[in-house]
Short mmCIF file of C-alpha atoms in Angstrom, two decimals:
data_model
loop_
_atom_site.label_atom_id
_atom_site.label_comp_id
_atom_site.label_asym_id
_atom_site.label_seq_id
_atom_site.Cartn_x
_atom_site.Cartn_y
_atom_site.Cartn_z
CA MET A 161 5.81 -4.94 -10.09
CA THR A 162 4.42 -6.21 -6.67
CA GLU A 163 2.03 -9.43 -6.61
CA ILE A 164 -0.24 -10.10 -3.84
CA VAL A 165 -0.83 -13.51 -2.92
CA VAL A 166 -4.85 -13.91 -2.00
CA ASP A 167 -5.43 -17.42 0.10
CA GLY A 168 -8.43 -16.47 1.98
CA GLU A 169 -6.66 -15.81 5.37
CA SER A 170 -4.00 -12.99 5.18
CA LEU A 171 -5.28 -9.92 3.15
CA THR A 172 -4.25 -6.77 4.80
CA PRO A 173 -5.44 -3.10 4.23
CA ALA A 174 -1.89 -2.79 2.71
CA ASP A 175 -2.45 -5.14 0.16
CA VAL A 176 -5.78 -4.02 -0.86
CA GLU A 177 -4.06 -0.49 -1.23
CA ALA A 178 -1.31 -1.96 -3.52
CA VAL A 179 -3.73 -3.61 -5.68
CA ALA A 180 -6.35 -0.66 -5.69
CA ARG A 181 -3.94 2.39 -6.13
CA HIS A 182 -0.29 1.13 -7.50
CA ASP A 183 -1.79 -1.66 -9.74
CA ALA A 184 -0.21 -4.79 -7.79
CA THR A 185 -0.95 -8.10 -9.44
CA VAL A 186 -3.02 -11.12 -7.90
CA ALA A 187 -2.40 -14.84 -7.84
CA VAL A 188 -4.55 -16.96 -5.90
CA ALA A 189 -2.86 -19.49 -3.44
CA GLU A 190 -2.83 -23.47 -4.90
CA GLN A 191 -4.48 -24.31 -1.76
CA ALA A 192 -6.86 -22.02 -1.86
CA ARG A 193 -7.93 -23.03 -5.16
CA GLU A 194 -8.01 -26.81 -3.90
CA ASP A 195 -10.38 -25.37 -1.37
CA VAL A 196 -12.42 -23.73 -4.36
CA ARG A 197 -12.58 -27.04 -5.96
CA THR A 198 -13.88 -28.98 -2.99
CA SER A 199 -16.36 -26.01 -2.16
CA ARG A 200 -17.62 -26.77 -6.01
CA GLU A 201 -18.23 -30.52 -5.82
CA ARG A 202 -20.40 -29.92 -2.60
CA ILE A 203 -22.89 -27.53 -4.71
CA GLU A 204 -22.49 -30.10 -7.75
CA ASP A 205 -23.81 -33.40 -5.05
CA ILE A 206 -26.93 -30.74 -4.11
CA LEU A 207 -27.76 -30.52 -7.46
CA ASP A 208 -27.69 -34.16 -8.25
CA THR A 209 -30.41 -34.31 -5.72
CA ASP A 210 -34.19 -33.22 -5.37
CA GLU A 211 -33.81 -31.03 -2.40
CA ALA A 212 -34.39 -27.42 -2.63
CA VAL A 213 -31.51 -25.67 -1.02
CA TYR A 214 -31.81 -21.77 -0.55
CA GLY A 215 -29.44 -19.86 -3.56
CA VAL A 216 -28.63 -23.18 -4.97
CA ASN A 217 -32.13 -23.84 -6.89
CA THR A 218 -34.45 -21.41 -4.85
CA GLY A 219 -35.63 -17.85 -5.71
CA PHE A 220 -34.00 -14.92 -3.62
CA GLY A 221 -34.83 -12.93 -0.95
CA GLU A 222 -39.04 -13.02 -0.42
CA LEU A 223 -39.27 -15.41 -3.31
CA VAL A 224 -36.91 -18.28 -1.23
CA GLN A 225 -40.07 -20.59 -1.74
CA LYS A 226 -39.81 -20.59 -5.40
CA ARG A 227 -38.07 -23.78 -6.46
CA ILE A 228 -36.31 -23.13 -10.02
CA PRO A 229 -35.81 -26.15 -12.14
CA GLU A 230 -32.58 -27.13 -13.54
CA ALA A 231 -32.98 -25.87 -16.92
CA ASP A 232 -33.50 -22.66 -15.83
CA ILE A 233 -30.52 -22.61 -13.08
CA GLN A 234 -28.47 -20.69 -15.65
CA SER A 235 -30.99 -18.08 -16.33
CA LEU A 236 -31.39 -18.04 -12.91
CA GLN A 237 -28.23 -16.59 -12.01
CA ARG A 238 -27.71 -14.06 -15.05
CA ASN A 239 -31.67 -12.56 -13.94
CA LEU A 240 -30.33 -11.79 -10.29
CA ILE A 241 -27.24 -10.30 -11.72
CA ARG A 242 -29.45 -8.18 -14.06
CA SER A 243 -32.19 -7.36 -11.71
CA HIS A 244 -29.74 -6.43 -8.70
CA ALA A 245 -27.64 -4.06 -11.40
CA ALA A 246 -29.97 -1.11 -10.08
CA GLY A 247 -27.29 1.34 -8.09
CA ALA A 248 -27.61 5.24 -8.58
CA GLY A 249 -25.19 8.05 -8.14
CA GLU A 250 -21.69 8.81 -9.68
CA ASN A 251 -19.37 6.02 -10.43
CA LEU A 252 -16.84 4.59 -8.37
CA ALA A 253 -13.37 5.31 -9.13
CA VAL A 254 -11.26 2.86 -10.70
CA PRO A 255 -9.31 2.34 -7.29
CA GLU A 256 -12.11 2.00 -5.72
CA VAL A 257 -13.34 -0.86 -8.08
CA ARG A 258 -10.04 -2.57 -7.93
CA GLY A 259 -10.31 -2.74 -3.59
CA MET A 260 -13.92 -4.50 -4.59
CA MET A 261 -12.30 -6.73 -6.91
CA VAL A 262 -9.57 -7.97 -4.99
CA THR A 263 -11.84 -8.48 -1.54
CA ARG A 264 -14.32 -9.87 -3.49
CA LEU A 265 -11.61 -12.56 -4.85
CA ASN A 266 -10.40 -12.94 -1.06
CA ALA A 267 -13.49 -13.95 0.41
CA LEU A 268 -14.53 -16.47 -2.48
CA VAL A 269 -11.26 -18.49 -2.22
CA LYS A 270 -12.19 -18.82 1.23
CA GLY A 271 -13.63 -22.42 0.06
CA PHE A 272 -17.07 -21.84 1.44
CA SER A 273 -18.98 -19.81 -1.58
CA GLY A 274 -19.50 -22.93 -4.23
CA ILE A 275 -18.21 -21.42 -6.90
CA ARG A 276 -16.43 -22.81 -9.89
CA GLU A 277 -12.64 -22.35 -10.07
CA ARG A 278 -13.40 -20.52 -13.48
CA VAL A 279 -14.40 -17.68 -11.78
CA ILE A 280 -12.10 -17.08 -9.56
CA ASP A 281 -9.49 -17.28 -12.57
CA LEU A 282 -12.05 -14.23 -14.53
CA LEU A 283 -11.76 -11.98 -11.53
CA VAL A 284 -8.14 -12.65 -11.26
CA ASP A 285 -7.78 -11.79 -15.19
CA MET A 286 -9.63 -8.47 -15.01
CA LEU A 287 -7.70 -7.61 -12.36
CA ASN A 288 -4.09 -8.13 -13.74
CA GLU A 289 -5.09 -6.95 -17.58
CA GLY A 290 -7.04 -3.94 -16.19
CA VAL A 291 -10.47 -4.31 -17.12
CA HIS A 292 -12.33 -2.01 -14.43
CA PRO A 293 -16.30 -2.76 -14.43
CA VAL A 294 -18.38 0.88 -14.55
CA VAL A 295 -19.90 0.53 -10.57
CA LYS A 296 -22.54 2.76 -9.07
CA SER A 297 -21.61 4.48 -6.04
CA LYS A 298 -25.14 4.00 -4.17
CA GLY A 299 -27.58 1.40 -3.67
CA SER A 300 -26.42 -0.96 -1.01
CA LEU A 301 -28.11 -0.94 2.54
CA GLY A 302 -24.84 -3.19 3.75
CA ALA A 303 -27.57 -6.38 4.28
CA SER A 304 -27.30 -9.42 2.16
CA GLY A 305 -24.30 -7.31 1.24
CA ASP A 306 -23.71 -4.38 -0.87
CA LEU A 307 -25.86 -6.03 -3.45
CA ALA A 308 -26.19 -2.99 -5.94
CA PRO A 309 -22.75 -2.69 -6.39
CA LEU A 310 -21.48 -6.04 -6.77
CA ALA A 311 -24.14 -6.69 -9.19
CA HIS A 312 -22.72 -3.91 -11.49
CA LEU A 313 -19.62 -5.46 -11.42
CA ALA A 314 -20.45 -9.14 -11.47
CA LEU A 315 -22.43 -7.75 -14.91
CA ILE A 316 -19.16 -7.72 -16.78
CA PHE A 317 -18.55 -11.61 -15.84
CA ILE A 318 -21.67 -12.29 -18.08
CA GLY A 319 -20.70 -9.74 -21.20
CA GLU A 320 -23.24 -7.01 -19.76
CA GLY A 321 -22.85 -3.68 -18.15
CA ALA A 322 -19.81 -1.25 -18.96
CA ALA A 323 -15.91 -1.64 -18.13
CA PHE A 324 -13.19 0.79 -18.48
CA VAL A 325 -9.81 -0.69 -20.32
CA ASP A 326 -7.15 1.86 -21.10
CA GLY A 327 -9.19 4.52 -20.16
CA ASP A 328 -11.95 3.56 -22.38
CA ARG A 329 -15.20 3.09 -20.95
CA LEU A 330 -16.72 -0.24 -23.28
CA PRO A 331 -19.64 -2.77 -22.79
CA GLY A 332 -18.71 -5.90 -20.87
CA GLU A 333 -18.20 -8.41 -23.97
CA ALA A 334 -15.96 -5.73 -25.72
CA ALA A 335 -13.94 -4.53 -22.36
CA LEU A 336 -13.22 -8.52 -21.84
CA ALA A 337 -12.36 -9.02 -25.36
CA ARG A 338 -9.88 -6.47 -25.60
CA ARG A 339 -7.70 -8.56 -23.26
CA GLY A 340 -8.42 -11.53 -24.79
CA LEU A 341 -10.91 -12.72 -22.19
CA GLU A 342 -14.50 -14.20 -22.44
CA PRO A 343 -17.67 -13.88 -20.75
CA ILE A 344 -18.97 -16.57 -18.83
CA SER A 345 -22.44 -18.51 -17.70
CA LEU A 346 -22.88 -18.58 -14.37
CA ARG A 347 -24.23 -22.07 -12.83
CA ALA A 348 -25.83 -22.30 -9.86
CA LYS A 349 -24.73 -20.41 -6.69
CA GLU A 350 -22.47 -18.37 -8.86
CA GLY A 351 -24.23 -15.29 -9.49
CA LEU A 352 -25.22 -14.92 -5.84
CA ALA A 353 -21.54 -15.72 -4.36
CA LEU A 354 -20.46 -12.69 -6.44
CA ILE A 355 -23.53 -10.37 -5.69
CA ASN A 356 -23.68 -11.06 -1.55
CA GLY A 357 -21.07 -9.57 0.57
CA THR A 358 -19.68 -6.46 2.33
CA GLN A 359 -17.06 -6.11 -0.28
CA LEU A 360 -17.68 -2.37 -1.16
CA THR A 361 -17.84 -1.65 2.29
CA VAL A 362 -14.92 -3.06 3.53
CA ALA A 363 -12.74 -1.79 0.47
CA LEU A 364 -13.49 1.72 1.15
CA ALA A 365 -12.70 1.03 4.88
CA SER A 366 -9.38 -0.65 3.68
CA LEU A 367 -8.47 2.53 1.69
CA VAL A 368 -9.78 4.33 5.12
CA VAL A 369 -7.18 3.00 7.63
CA CYS A 370 -3.94 2.86 5.41
CA ASP A 371 -5.45 7.04 4.49
CA ALA A 372 -6.48 7.93 8.55
CA GLU A 373 -2.62 6.41 9.53
CA ARG A 374 -1.13 8.61 7.55
CA ILE A 375 -3.12 11.25 8.32
CA LEU A 376 -2.68 10.98 12.05
CA ARG A 377 1.15 10.73 11.97
CA ALA A 378 1.52 13.82 9.93
CA ALA A 379 -1.42 15.37 12.58
CA ASP A 380 1.67 14.81 14.75
CA ILE A 381 4.35 15.73 12.92
CA ALA A 382 1.82 19.27 12.07
CA GLY A 383 1.22 19.71 15.93
CA ALA A 384 5.15 19.11 16.89
CA LEU A 385 5.61 22.19 14.52
CA THR A 386 2.92 24.15 16.29
CA THR A 387 4.41 23.41 19.35
CA GLU A 388 7.73 24.92 18.48
CA VAL A 389 6.57 28.09 16.61
CA THR A 390 4.37 28.97 19.45
CA MET A 391 6.99 29.01 21.73
CA SER A 392 4.78 25.66 23.84
CA THR A 393 6.44 23.02 26.04
CA THR A 394 6.75 19.45 25.26
CA ALA A 395 6.22 18.85 29.16
CA SER A 396 2.70 17.91 28.55
CA ALA A 397 4.29 14.24 26.47
CA HIS A 398 6.56 13.45 29.43
CA PRO A 399 6.28 9.81 29.72
CA ARG A 400 5.49 9.76 33.75
CA ILE A 401 1.98 11.54 32.79
CA HIS A 402 1.16 8.68 30.75
CA ASP A 403 2.28 6.10 32.48
CA VAL A 404 -0.71 7.01 34.86
CA ARG A 405 -3.62 7.48 32.56
CA PRO A 406 -1.80 4.00 30.15
CA HIS A 407 -4.48 4.60 26.83
CA PRO A 408 -1.80 3.13 24.39
CA GLY A 409 -2.74 5.55 22.03
CA HIS A 410 -1.94 8.64 24.33
CA SER A 411 1.74 7.02 25.21
CA GLU A 412 2.48 6.76 21.28
CA THR A 413 1.49 9.98 20.44
CA ALA A 414 3.67 11.52 23.54
CA LYS A 415 6.41 9.82 22.24
CA ASN A 416 5.89 11.10 18.71
CA LEU A 417 5.93 14.15 20.24
CA ARG A 418 9.06 13.74 22.22
CA ARG A 419 10.92 12.37 18.96
CA LEU A 420 9.78 14.84 16.52
CA THR A 421 11.45 17.68 18.49
CA ASP A 422 14.44 15.68 19.97
CA GLY A 423 17.25 18.23 19.43
CA SER A 424 15.09 21.43 19.53
CA GLU A 425 16.85 24.41 19.92
CA ILE A 426 13.39 26.02 19.85
CA ILE A 427 11.96 24.18 22.91
CA ASP A 428 15.44 24.76 24.62
CA SER A 429 15.25 28.30 24.13
CA HIS A 430 12.21 28.99 26.67
CA ARG A 431 12.70 26.01 28.63
CA ASN A 432 12.21 28.04 31.96
CA CYS A 433 10.21 30.68 30.47
CA ASP A 434 6.79 31.93 32.86
CA ARG A 435 4.19 30.46 30.88
CA VAL A 436 2.56 28.46 33.03
CA GLN A 437 0.14 26.22 30.69
CA ASP A 438 -0.43 26.12 26.82
CA PRO A 439 -3.74 25.51 25.54
CA TYR A 440 -5.70 22.32 25.21
CA SER A 441 -5.03 22.37 21.29
CA ILE A 442 -1.19 22.04 21.90
CA ARG A 443 -1.27 20.81 25.69
CA CYS A 444 -3.99 17.85 25.18
CA MET A 445 -2.54 16.48 22.18
CA PRO A 446 -1.64 13.03 23.55
CA GLN A 447 -4.63 12.71 24.79
CA VAL A 448 -6.50 13.80 21.40
CA HIS A 449 -4.35 12.25 18.86
CA GLY A 450 -4.00 9.24 21.13
CA ALA A 451 -7.87 8.52 21.24
CA VAL A 452 -7.82 8.66 17.84
CA ARG A 453 -5.32 6.37 17.15
CA ASP A 454 -6.90 3.68 19.37
CA SER A 455 -9.88 4.25 17.41
CA LEU A 456 -8.07 3.40 14.22
CA ALA A 457 -6.53 0.54 15.79
CA HIS A 458 -9.87 -0.81 16.70
CA LEU A 459 -10.98 -0.13 12.84
CA ARG A 460 -8.00 -1.83 11.38
CA GLU A 461 -8.70 -5.21 13.47
CA ILE A 462 -12.36 -5.36 12.54
CA VAL A 463 -11.27 -4.64 8.72
CA THR A 464 -8.53 -7.00 8.51
CA THR A 465 -10.68 -9.59 10.12
CA GLU A 466 -13.56 -8.85 7.49
CA LEU A 467 -11.23 -9.01 4.91
CA ASN A 468 -10.20 -12.35 5.68
CA SER A 469 -14.00 -13.39 6.55
CA ALA A 470 -16.68 -15.33 3.94
CA THR A 471 -19.45 -12.63 3.81
CA ASP A 472 -21.70 -14.64 0.95
CA ASN A 473 -25.17 -16.23 1.72
CA PRO A 474 -25.41 -19.39 1.71
CA LEU A 475 -22.10 -20.72 2.81
CA VAL A 476 -21.67 -24.02 1.65
CA PHE A 477 -19.71 -26.88 4.03
CA ASP A 478 -18.54 -30.38 4.81
CA ALA A 479 -21.38 -32.06 6.00
CA GLU A 480 -19.48 -34.13 8.71
CA ARG A 481 -18.79 -30.80 10.29
CA VAL A 482 -22.40 -29.36 10.80
CA ASP A 483 -25.59 -30.49 12.28
CA ASP A 484 -28.56 -31.69 10.36
CA ARG A 485 -30.29 -28.60 10.29
CA ALA A 486 -28.62 -28.04 7.18
CA SER A 487 -29.87 -28.28 3.98
CA GLY A 488 -27.77 -30.23 1.65
CA THR A 489 -26.76 -34.11 1.34
CA GLU A 490 -24.54 -36.23 3.25
CA HIS A 491 -21.18 -34.92 1.54
CA ALA A 492 -22.53 -31.39 1.25
CA ALA A 493 -23.93 -28.64 3.90
CA VAL A 494 -25.36 -25.54 2.90
CA LEU A 495 -26.53 -23.03 5.87
CA SER A 496 -28.04 -19.84 5.95
CA GLY A 497 -27.14 -16.99 7.95
CA GLY A 498 -25.91 -13.56 8.03
CA ASN A 499 -22.43 -12.93 7.48
CA PHE A 500 -23.32 -10.31 4.68
CA HIS A 501 -24.60 -7.70 7.43
CA GLY A 502 -22.14 -5.41 7.75
CA GLU A 503 -23.02 -4.31 11.35
CA PRO A 504 -19.23 -5.02 12.37
CA LEU A 505 -17.83 -2.69 9.89
CA ALA A 506 -20.64 -0.11 10.18
CA LEU A 507 -20.44 0.81 13.84
CA PRO A 508 -16.55 1.05 13.95
CA LEU A 509 -16.83 3.49 10.36
CA ASP A 510 -18.93 5.72 11.97
CA TYR A 511 -16.40 5.88 15.51
CA VAL A 512 -13.67 6.42 13.29
CA SER A 513 -15.52 9.03 11.27
CA GLY A 514 -16.14 10.88 14.59
CA ALA A 515 -12.57 10.62 15.50
CA LEU A 516 -11.13 12.09 12.59
CA THR A 517 -13.41 15.02 12.89
CA GLU A 518 -11.73 15.87 16.21
CA ILE A 519 -8.21 15.72 14.55
CA ALA A 520 -9.59 18.42 12.16
CA ALA A 521 -11.09 20.36 14.65
CA ILE A 522 -8.02 20.49 17.11
CA ALA A 523 -5.96 21.06 13.56
CA GLU A 524 -7.94 24.01 13.01
CA ARG A 525 -7.65 25.67 16.63
CA ARG A 526 -4.21 25.25 16.34
CA ILE A 527 -4.00 26.76 12.88
CA ASP A 528 -6.00 29.81 14.61
CA ARG A 529 -3.60 30.18 16.85
CA LEU A 530 -0.76 30.46 14.50
CA LEU A 531 -2.61 33.45 12.45
CA ASN A 532 -4.87 34.94 14.84
CA PRO A 533 -3.11 38.60 16.25
CA ASN A 534 -5.56 38.67 19.42
CA ILE A 535 -3.72 35.21 20.52
CA GLN A 536 -0.67 34.44 18.53
CA GLU A 537 2.71 34.76 19.66
CA GLU A 538 4.46 38.15 19.91
CA HIS A 539 7.06 37.46 17.41
CA LEU A 540 4.34 35.96 14.52
CA PRO A 541 3.17 38.80 12.16
CA ALA A 542 -1.27 38.84 11.90
CA PHE A 543 -2.01 35.96 9.59
CA LEU A 544 1.47 35.17 8.78
CA THR A 545 2.50 38.43 6.66
CA ASP A 546 4.96 41.33 7.25
CA ASP A 547 2.68 43.61 4.96
CA ASN A 548 -0.79 42.37 7.11
CA GLY A 549 -3.45 45.07 5.66
CA LEU A 550 -2.07 44.94 2.01
CA GLN A 551 -1.81 41.40 2.09
CA SER A 552 -4.14 38.46 3.70
CA GLY A 553 -1.46 35.69 3.91
CA TYR A 554 -2.92 32.54 5.05
CA MET A 555 -6.25 34.41 6.84
CA ILE A 556 -8.47 32.29 4.32
CA VAL A 557 -6.91 28.91 4.56
CA GLN A 558 -8.41 29.14 8.33
CA TYR A 559 -11.74 29.82 6.73
CA THR A 560 -11.37 26.84 4.44
CA ALA A 561 -10.27 24.51 7.67
CA ALA A 562 -13.69 26.03 9.70
CA ASP A 563 -15.75 24.84 6.69
CA LEU A 564 -14.32 21.40 6.53
CA VAL A 565 -14.75 20.47 10.10
CA SER A 566 -18.15 22.13 9.96
CA THR A 567 -18.75 19.94 7.10
CA ASN A 568 -17.34 16.59 9.07
CA ARG A 569 -19.63 17.54 12.19
CA SER A 570 -22.71 17.76 9.78
CA ILE A 571 -22.42 14.55 8.13
CA GLY A 572 -24.62 11.82 9.99
CA ARG A 573 -23.69 8.45 11.36
CA PRO A 574 -25.79 5.71 8.62
CA SER A 575 -25.35 2.84 11.31
CA THR A 576 -28.42 3.88 13.13
CA ASP A 577 -30.15 4.03 10.66
CA ASN A 578 -32.76 1.73 9.31
CA ILE A 579 -35.18 1.48 6.44
CA PRO A 580 -36.52 -2.60 5.91
CA VAL A 581 -36.48 -3.87 2.62
CA SER A 582 -37.44 -6.62 0.34
CA GLY A 583 -40.97 -7.77 1.64
CA ASN A 584 -39.80 -7.14 5.01
CA GLN A 585 -37.85 -9.90 5.15
CA GLU A 586 -34.69 -7.93 5.59
CA ASP A 587 -36.29 -5.80 8.70
CA HIS A 588 -33.01 -4.17 9.61
CA VAL A 589 -29.81 -3.23 7.71
CA SER A 590 -26.46 -1.80 8.65
CA MET A 591 -25.90 0.99 5.86
CA SER A 592 -22.31 -0.12 6.15
CA ALA A 593 -21.55 1.04 2.53
CA THR A 594 -22.92 4.83 3.43
CA SER A 595 -20.98 4.80 6.80
CA ALA A 596 -17.88 3.77 4.35
CA HIS A 597 -18.66 6.34 1.78
CA HIS A 598 -18.95 9.26 4.64
CA ALA A 599 -15.77 8.01 6.73
CA ARG A 600 -13.91 8.60 2.91
CA GLU A 601 -15.00 12.02 2.55
CA ILE A 602 -14.43 12.47 6.23
CA THR A 603 -11.00 11.57 5.62
CA GLU A 604 -10.18 13.63 2.74
CA ASN A 605 -11.16 16.53 4.45
CA THR A 606 -9.19 15.86 7.81
CA ARG A 607 -6.22 15.83 5.37
CA HIS A 608 -7.03 19.00 3.89
CA VAL A 609 -7.20 20.39 7.44
CA VAL A 610 -4.01 18.73 8.60
CA ALA A 611 -2.31 20.11 5.24
CA ALA A 612 -3.16 23.52 6.41
CA GLU A 613 -1.33 23.38 9.75
CA LEU A 614 1.43 22.24 8.20
CA VAL A 615 1.76 25.06 5.65
CA CYS A 616 0.89 27.58 8.57
CA ALA A 617 3.39 26.31 10.83
CA ALA A 618 6.28 26.20 8.14
CA GLN A 619 5.61 29.80 7.24
CA ALA A 620 5.73 30.36 11.45
CA MET A 621 9.10 28.63 11.09
CA ASP A 622 10.54 31.29 9.07
CA PHE A 623 9.54 33.88 11.96
CA LEU A 624 12.26 32.35 13.83
CA GLU A 625 15.81 33.40 13.40
CA GLY A 626 18.72 31.78 14.92
CA LEU A 627 17.29 28.79 16.36
CA ASP A 628 16.84 25.20 14.73
CA PRO A 629 14.01 22.92 15.06
CA GLY A 630 13.95 19.36 16.26
CA THR A 631 15.01 16.68 14.04
CA GLY A 632 12.18 15.10 13.19
CA THR A 633 10.15 18.87 12.69
CA GLY A 634 12.99 19.92 10.72
CA ALA A 635 12.92 17.30 8.12
CA ALA A 636 9.19 18.20 7.94
CA TYR A 637 9.92 22.01 7.45
CA GLU A 638 12.13 21.08 4.66
CA ALA A 639 9.90 18.51 2.95
CA ILE A 640 7.06 21.28 2.73
CA ARG A 641 9.48 24.05 1.56
CA GLU A 642 10.19 21.97 -1.49
CA ARG A 643 6.47 21.94 -2.28
CA VAL A 644 5.41 25.38 -0.75
CA PRO A 645 8.00 28.62 -0.96
CA PHE A 646 7.71 31.24 1.46
CA LEU A 647 5.08 33.44 1.30
CA ASP A 648 6.01 37.07 0.77
CA GLU A 649 3.32 38.36 -1.03
CA ASP A 650 -0.09 37.07 -1.54
CA ARG A 651 -0.91 34.22 -3.97
CA THR A 652 -3.17 31.50 -4.44
CA VAL A 653 -2.69 29.91 -1.30
CA GLY A 654 -5.41 27.11 -1.43
CA THR A 655 -2.58 25.74 -4.02
CA ASP A 656 0.17 25.51 -1.32
CA VAL A 657 -2.50 23.69 0.79
CA GLU A 658 -2.82 21.40 -1.91
CA ALA A 659 0.77 20.96 -2.23
CA ALA A 660 1.03 19.82 1.38
CA ARG A 661 -2.06 17.36 1.21
CA ASP A 662 -0.30 15.58 -1.36
CA ILE A 663 3.03 14.82 -0.06
CA ILE A 664 0.84 13.81 3.20
CA ALA A 665 -1.17 10.95 0.60
CA ASP A 666 1.72 9.74 -0.89
CA SER A 667 3.70 9.13 2.23
CA THR A 668 6.67 11.79 1.04
CA LEU A 669 6.48 13.92 4.52
CA LEU A 670 6.51 10.56 6.65
CA ASN A 671 9.49 8.84 4.70
CA ARG A 672 11.26 12.02 4.90
CA VAL A 673 10.34 12.84 8.51
CA GLU A 674 11.06 9.19 9.81
CA ALA A 675 14.44 8.72 7.93
CA ALA A 676 15.73 11.64 9.88
CA ILE A 677 14.66 10.23 13.14
CA ASP A 678 16.16 6.77 12.08
CA GLY A 679 12.76 4.99 12.62
CA GLU A 680 9.30 4.46 12.47
CA LEU A 681 6.76 6.51 14.02
CA ALA A 682 3.94 5.17 15.53
#
């Protein structure tokens, strides 16, 4: 089993996916542990003084002016977790919870949160032993972090809430006990450190990055197949076209299309035909897919930065490196800021949601060109069935694709919304968690539409006789046909699309194609 070493500096979206979906174990780098110990020593130094420091010995939010006596600090941390566990909606899936756990761990081990190593160890043990807190999906405004969902997660630390272990839902303390673990009493700063951060947003965003990149490569594959079976040209993917408009995504998509169709007898068979131009959904694939590719590259960059950032508040620093505006002592400086604000994630997530909607939209138009008897090629039967009329073939697959495109378009862009909270102290929020939830939904919908194009293009390929497809498109066709047989009579075609959707999600399609072309697609 893969082990991910968490050091606060190098976590990637792929690492998050490995822990979240494939049960990779985690370990903490020794230098990170040393940083955690040093940070805690600074908090202890503050506690030895009488100075009021936010997050250490004061109330929270609008109650920041309330000084808390030392004897009540542990109660303060426990009350914080309990009171903030006010989420709603469906529970997050276990992979999403594991994503939150590993991303929170990575932020904490950077050594700016002031928690004890004991807290880190319990989080590591919960991940490695499969103790998965029950976390409500709704309640975060993406400012002061993803407070409510993280509080539901943190309840397990104090033996409350609930968690899944071996598929059983157990009370928090019982869930820990099944794995030989014990709850802890949170000390100064620790409750706040556990719930103040962007970990729901960034965990979901990490999975969006991984999924969307696979979907985009699958869209290139589907588009290349459609190019062949509609007797279209790959001239629009010529490198000279993209050299004079040098957006990186354009060139990468065009290169993918050329590699996928390399050696295609189908393309060669009509190289000098009298068709002047192909429709935009085929001709402009490099421009449309390429623009989406560039948006995903931006999101990946933002997410990677966020994964390796300290996002709680306040943060604890070496006093020698901070000026006298900070609270604290001569050894420890505590700065209150806004690293918990989710705007850096919310905006690119909304951008990518729109971009993925365009992938679904252009794929749906190519599906229509494969099925529609009014515009499809003469060698293709209506709705890709020989006995049309008696049979409907893949007609309704396009209906579903159209519905999913419409659904994607109807989903709002939460990053532009704002509802002040906490007595107007938190007067501008990012709604980043909602942006992440929407991006996840749009990703799933887009995968289904691309899968539908793959199924229809494979069916169309069977009406081309005596001509071989390209090396990459041929491998894609074979991978589809291993799960989806030729449609010779009506059946439940939704199952066909689901099978194609699965080979996109588990990378079977991509692995088969890349093995055939002897290299990775962009």
